[in-house]
PDB file of C-alpha atoms in Angstrom:
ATOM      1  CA  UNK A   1      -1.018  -0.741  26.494  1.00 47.00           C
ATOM      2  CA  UNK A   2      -3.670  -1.377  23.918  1.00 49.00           C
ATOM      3  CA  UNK A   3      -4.797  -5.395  23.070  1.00 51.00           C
ATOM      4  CA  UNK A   4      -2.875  -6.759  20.084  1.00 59.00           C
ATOM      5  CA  UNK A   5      -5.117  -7.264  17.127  1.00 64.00           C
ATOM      6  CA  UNK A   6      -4.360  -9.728  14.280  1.00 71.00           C
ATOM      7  CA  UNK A   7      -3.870  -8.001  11.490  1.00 75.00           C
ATOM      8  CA  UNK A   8      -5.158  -8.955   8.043  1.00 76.00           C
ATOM      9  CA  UNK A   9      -3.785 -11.167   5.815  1.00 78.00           C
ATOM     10  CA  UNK A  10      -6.417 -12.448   3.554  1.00 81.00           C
ATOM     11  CA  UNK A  11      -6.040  -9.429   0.582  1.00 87.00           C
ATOM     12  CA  UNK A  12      -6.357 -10.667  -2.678  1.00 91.00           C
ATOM     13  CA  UNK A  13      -6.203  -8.865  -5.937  1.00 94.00           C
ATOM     14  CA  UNK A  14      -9.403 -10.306  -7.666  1.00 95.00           C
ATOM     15  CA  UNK A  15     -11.511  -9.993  -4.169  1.00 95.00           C
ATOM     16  CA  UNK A  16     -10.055  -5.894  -4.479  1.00 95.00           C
ATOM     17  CA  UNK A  17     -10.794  -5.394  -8.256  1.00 96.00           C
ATOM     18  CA  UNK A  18     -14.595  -7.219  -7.964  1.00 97.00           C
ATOM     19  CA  UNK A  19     -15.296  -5.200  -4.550  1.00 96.00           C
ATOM     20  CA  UNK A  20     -13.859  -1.948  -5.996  1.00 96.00           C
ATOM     21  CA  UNK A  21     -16.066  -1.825  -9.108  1.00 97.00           C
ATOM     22  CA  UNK A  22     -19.049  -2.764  -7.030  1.00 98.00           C
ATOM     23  CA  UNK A  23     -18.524   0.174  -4.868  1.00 97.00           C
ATOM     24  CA  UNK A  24     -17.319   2.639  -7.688  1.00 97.00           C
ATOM     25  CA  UNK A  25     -13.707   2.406  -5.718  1.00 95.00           C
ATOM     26  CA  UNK A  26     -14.642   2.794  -2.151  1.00 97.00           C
ATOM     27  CA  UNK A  27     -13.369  -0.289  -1.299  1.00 97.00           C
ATOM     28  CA  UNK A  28      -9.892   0.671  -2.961  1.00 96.00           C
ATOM     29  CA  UNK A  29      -9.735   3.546  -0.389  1.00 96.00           C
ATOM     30  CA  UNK A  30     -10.359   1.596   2.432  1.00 96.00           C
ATOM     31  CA  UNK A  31      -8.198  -0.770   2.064  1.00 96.00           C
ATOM     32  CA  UNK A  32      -5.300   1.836   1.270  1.00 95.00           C
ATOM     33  CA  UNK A  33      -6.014   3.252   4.283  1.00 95.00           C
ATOM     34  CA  UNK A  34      -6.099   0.016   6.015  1.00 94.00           C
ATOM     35  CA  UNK A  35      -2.319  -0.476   4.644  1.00 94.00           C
ATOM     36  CA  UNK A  36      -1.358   2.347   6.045  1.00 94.00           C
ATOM     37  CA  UNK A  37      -2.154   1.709   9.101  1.00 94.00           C
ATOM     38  CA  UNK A  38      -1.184  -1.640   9.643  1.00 93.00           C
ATOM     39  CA  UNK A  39       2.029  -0.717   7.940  1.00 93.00           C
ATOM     40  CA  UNK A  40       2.498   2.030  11.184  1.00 92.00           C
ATOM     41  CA  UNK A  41       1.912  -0.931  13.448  1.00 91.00           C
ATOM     42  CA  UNK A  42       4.352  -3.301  11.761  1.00 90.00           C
ATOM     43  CA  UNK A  43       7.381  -0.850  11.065  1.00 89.00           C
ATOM     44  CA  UNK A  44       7.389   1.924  13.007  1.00 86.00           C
ATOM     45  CA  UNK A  45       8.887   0.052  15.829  1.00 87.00           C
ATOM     46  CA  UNK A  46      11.673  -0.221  13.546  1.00 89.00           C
ATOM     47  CA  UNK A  47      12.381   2.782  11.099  1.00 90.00           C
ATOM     48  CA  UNK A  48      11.364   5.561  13.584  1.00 90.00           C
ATOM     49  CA  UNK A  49       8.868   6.665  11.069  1.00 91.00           C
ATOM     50  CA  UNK A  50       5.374   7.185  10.723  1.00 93.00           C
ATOM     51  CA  UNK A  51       2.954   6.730   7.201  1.00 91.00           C
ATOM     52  CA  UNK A  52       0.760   9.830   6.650  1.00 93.00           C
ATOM     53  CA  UNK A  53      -2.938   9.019   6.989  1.00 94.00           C
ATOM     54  CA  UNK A  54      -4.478   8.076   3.245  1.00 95.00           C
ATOM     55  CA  UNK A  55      -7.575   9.712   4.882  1.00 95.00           C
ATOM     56  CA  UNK A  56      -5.499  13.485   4.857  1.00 95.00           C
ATOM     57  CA  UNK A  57      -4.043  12.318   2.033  1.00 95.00           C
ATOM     58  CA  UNK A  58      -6.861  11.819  -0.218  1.00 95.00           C
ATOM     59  CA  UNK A  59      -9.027  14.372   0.983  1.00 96.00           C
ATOM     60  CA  UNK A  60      -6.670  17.007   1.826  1.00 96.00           C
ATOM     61  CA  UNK A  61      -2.838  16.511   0.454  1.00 95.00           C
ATOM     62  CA  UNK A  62      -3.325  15.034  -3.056  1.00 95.00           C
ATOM     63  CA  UNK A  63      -6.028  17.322  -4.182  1.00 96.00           C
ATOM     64  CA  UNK A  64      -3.784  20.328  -2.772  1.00 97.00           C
ATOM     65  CA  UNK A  65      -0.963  19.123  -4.666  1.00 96.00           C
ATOM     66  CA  UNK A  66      -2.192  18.623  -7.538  1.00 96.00           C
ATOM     67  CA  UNK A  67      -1.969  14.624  -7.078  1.00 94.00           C
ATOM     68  CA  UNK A  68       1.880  14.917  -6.030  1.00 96.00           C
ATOM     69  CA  UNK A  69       1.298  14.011  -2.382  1.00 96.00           C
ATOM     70  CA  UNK A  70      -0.243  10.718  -4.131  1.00 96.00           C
ATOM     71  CA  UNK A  71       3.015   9.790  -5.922  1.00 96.00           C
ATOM     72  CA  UNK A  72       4.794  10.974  -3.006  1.00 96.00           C
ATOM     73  CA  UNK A  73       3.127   9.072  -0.330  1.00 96.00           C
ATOM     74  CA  UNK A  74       3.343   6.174  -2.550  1.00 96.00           C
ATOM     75  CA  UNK A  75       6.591   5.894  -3.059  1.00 97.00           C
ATOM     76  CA  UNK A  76       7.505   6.258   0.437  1.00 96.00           C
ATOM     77  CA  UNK A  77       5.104   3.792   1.735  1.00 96.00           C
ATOM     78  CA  UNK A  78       6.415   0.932  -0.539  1.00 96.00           C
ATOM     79  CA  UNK A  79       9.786   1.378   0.321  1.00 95.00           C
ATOM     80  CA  UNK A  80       8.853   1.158   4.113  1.00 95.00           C
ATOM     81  CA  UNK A  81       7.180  -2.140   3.271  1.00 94.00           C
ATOM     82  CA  UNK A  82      10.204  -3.148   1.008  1.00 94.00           C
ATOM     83  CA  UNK A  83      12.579  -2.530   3.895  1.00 93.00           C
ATOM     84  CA  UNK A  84      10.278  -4.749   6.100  1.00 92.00           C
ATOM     85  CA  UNK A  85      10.236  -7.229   3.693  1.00 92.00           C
ATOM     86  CA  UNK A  86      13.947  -7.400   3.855  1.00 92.00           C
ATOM     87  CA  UNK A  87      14.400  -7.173   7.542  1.00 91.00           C
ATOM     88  CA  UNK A  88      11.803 -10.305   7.850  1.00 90.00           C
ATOM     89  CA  UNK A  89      13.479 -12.000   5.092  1.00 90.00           C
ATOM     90  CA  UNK A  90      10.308 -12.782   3.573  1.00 89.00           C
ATOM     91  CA  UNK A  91      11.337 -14.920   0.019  1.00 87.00           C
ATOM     92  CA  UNK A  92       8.855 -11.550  -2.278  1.00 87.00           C
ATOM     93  CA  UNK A  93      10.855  -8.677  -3.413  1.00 91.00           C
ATOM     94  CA  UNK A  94       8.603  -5.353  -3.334  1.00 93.00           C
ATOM     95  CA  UNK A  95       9.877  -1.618  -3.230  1.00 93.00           C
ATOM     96  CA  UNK A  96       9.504   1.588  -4.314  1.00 94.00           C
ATOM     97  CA  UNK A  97      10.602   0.056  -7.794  1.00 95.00           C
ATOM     98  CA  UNK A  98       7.574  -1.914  -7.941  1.00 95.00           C
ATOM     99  CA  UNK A  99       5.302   1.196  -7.201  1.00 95.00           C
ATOM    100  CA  UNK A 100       7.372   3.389 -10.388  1.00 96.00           C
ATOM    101  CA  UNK A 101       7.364   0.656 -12.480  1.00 96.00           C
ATOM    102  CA  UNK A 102       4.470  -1.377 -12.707  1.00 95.00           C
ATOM    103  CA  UNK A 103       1.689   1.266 -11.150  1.00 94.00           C
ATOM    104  CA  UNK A 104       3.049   4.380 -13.064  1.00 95.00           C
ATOM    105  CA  UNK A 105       4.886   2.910 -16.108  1.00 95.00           C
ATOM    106  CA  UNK A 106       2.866  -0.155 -16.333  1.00 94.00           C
ATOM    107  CA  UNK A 107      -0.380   1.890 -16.930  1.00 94.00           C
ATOM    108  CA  UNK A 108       1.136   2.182 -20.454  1.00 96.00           C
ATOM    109  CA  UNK A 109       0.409  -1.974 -21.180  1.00 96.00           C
ATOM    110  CA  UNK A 110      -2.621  -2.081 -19.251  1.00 94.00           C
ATOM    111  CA  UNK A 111      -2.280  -4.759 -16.237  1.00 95.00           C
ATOM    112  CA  UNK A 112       0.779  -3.384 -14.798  1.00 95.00           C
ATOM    113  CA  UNK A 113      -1.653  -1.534 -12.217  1.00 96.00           C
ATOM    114  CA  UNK A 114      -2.593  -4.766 -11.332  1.00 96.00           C
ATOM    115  CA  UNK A 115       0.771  -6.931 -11.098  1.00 96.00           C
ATOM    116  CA  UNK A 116       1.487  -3.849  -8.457  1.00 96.00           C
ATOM    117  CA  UNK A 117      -1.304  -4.550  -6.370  1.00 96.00           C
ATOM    118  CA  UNK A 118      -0.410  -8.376  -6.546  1.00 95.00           C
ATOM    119  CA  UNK A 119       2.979  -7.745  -5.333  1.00 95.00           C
ATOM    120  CA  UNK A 120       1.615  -4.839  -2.564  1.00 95.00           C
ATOM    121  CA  UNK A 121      -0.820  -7.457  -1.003  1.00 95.00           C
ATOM    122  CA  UNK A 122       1.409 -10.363  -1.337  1.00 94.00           C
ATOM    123  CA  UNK A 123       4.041  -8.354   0.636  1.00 93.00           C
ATOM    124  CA  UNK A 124       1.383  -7.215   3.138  1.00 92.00           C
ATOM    125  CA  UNK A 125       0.055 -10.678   3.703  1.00 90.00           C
ATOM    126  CA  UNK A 126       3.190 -12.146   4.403  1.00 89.00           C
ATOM    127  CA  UNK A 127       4.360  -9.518   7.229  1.00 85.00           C
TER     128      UNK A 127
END
C-alpha cells in the first residue's frame, strides 16, 4: 500500500486570491485540482465514488460542454465534501447550496465568489 501523506490544511482565501492574480489564475487551478484529489482520498472510502479529474475537466469536459461539466462537477464535488462534513461532524455547514448560492448567485453582489471559497477551504481544512 502506498505511504500516507498529510494532506493540506493551511488554504486560506486571501493567500488564494493574492497567488491567483499573481499567476493570472494558475494557482486557482491547482489548487482545484488539489481538492479534488484529496477529496478522492478522504471520501471515497466512504461514498463508493470517485471526483472526476479538474485536469479532464478543464481541458477537456468544460470546454466540450460548453462550461456545463464546470457547474456539474461543481455541484457534485461540494456535496461530497458536505456529506463528509456531516459524517465527521465537523461544527461548518458547506454543500452543494453553498456552491449555487454564493459562487453562482452571489456573483450578482460581488464577494459572494469569495464567501464560497471561504466556506470550501474552511471545510477542506477541517477534514
Amino acid at each position: 500500500s502506498a505511504p500516507v501523506s498529510q494532506l493540506r490544511t493551511n488554504r486560506g482565501l486571501a493567500k488564494f486570491i493574492i497567488l491567483s492574480i499573481l499567476t493570472l489564475g494558475i494557482y486557482a487551478l491547482v489548487v482545484f485540482a488539489h481538492i479534488s484529489e484529496e477529496t478522492n482520498v478522504v471520501c471515497s472510502r466512504y461514498d463508493g465514488q470517485k471526483t472526476m479529474n479538474y485536469w479532464l475537466l478543464v481541458f477537456i469536459v468544460g470546454p466540450l460542454t460548453l462550461g456545463i461539466g464546470y457547474l456539474v462537477w461543481h455541484h457534485k464535488l461540494c456535496a461530497r465534501i458536505g456529506s463528509e462534513v456531516t459524517r465527521r461532524g465537523l461544527d461548518c455547514k458547506f454543500g452543494a447550496g453553498d456552491y449555487w448560492g454564493w459562487n453562482i448567485l452571489g456573483t450578482l453582489i460581488i464577494v459572494g465568489p469569495f464567501i464560497f471559497c471561504y466556506k470550501l477551504f474552511k471545510a477542506m481544512n477541517g477534514i
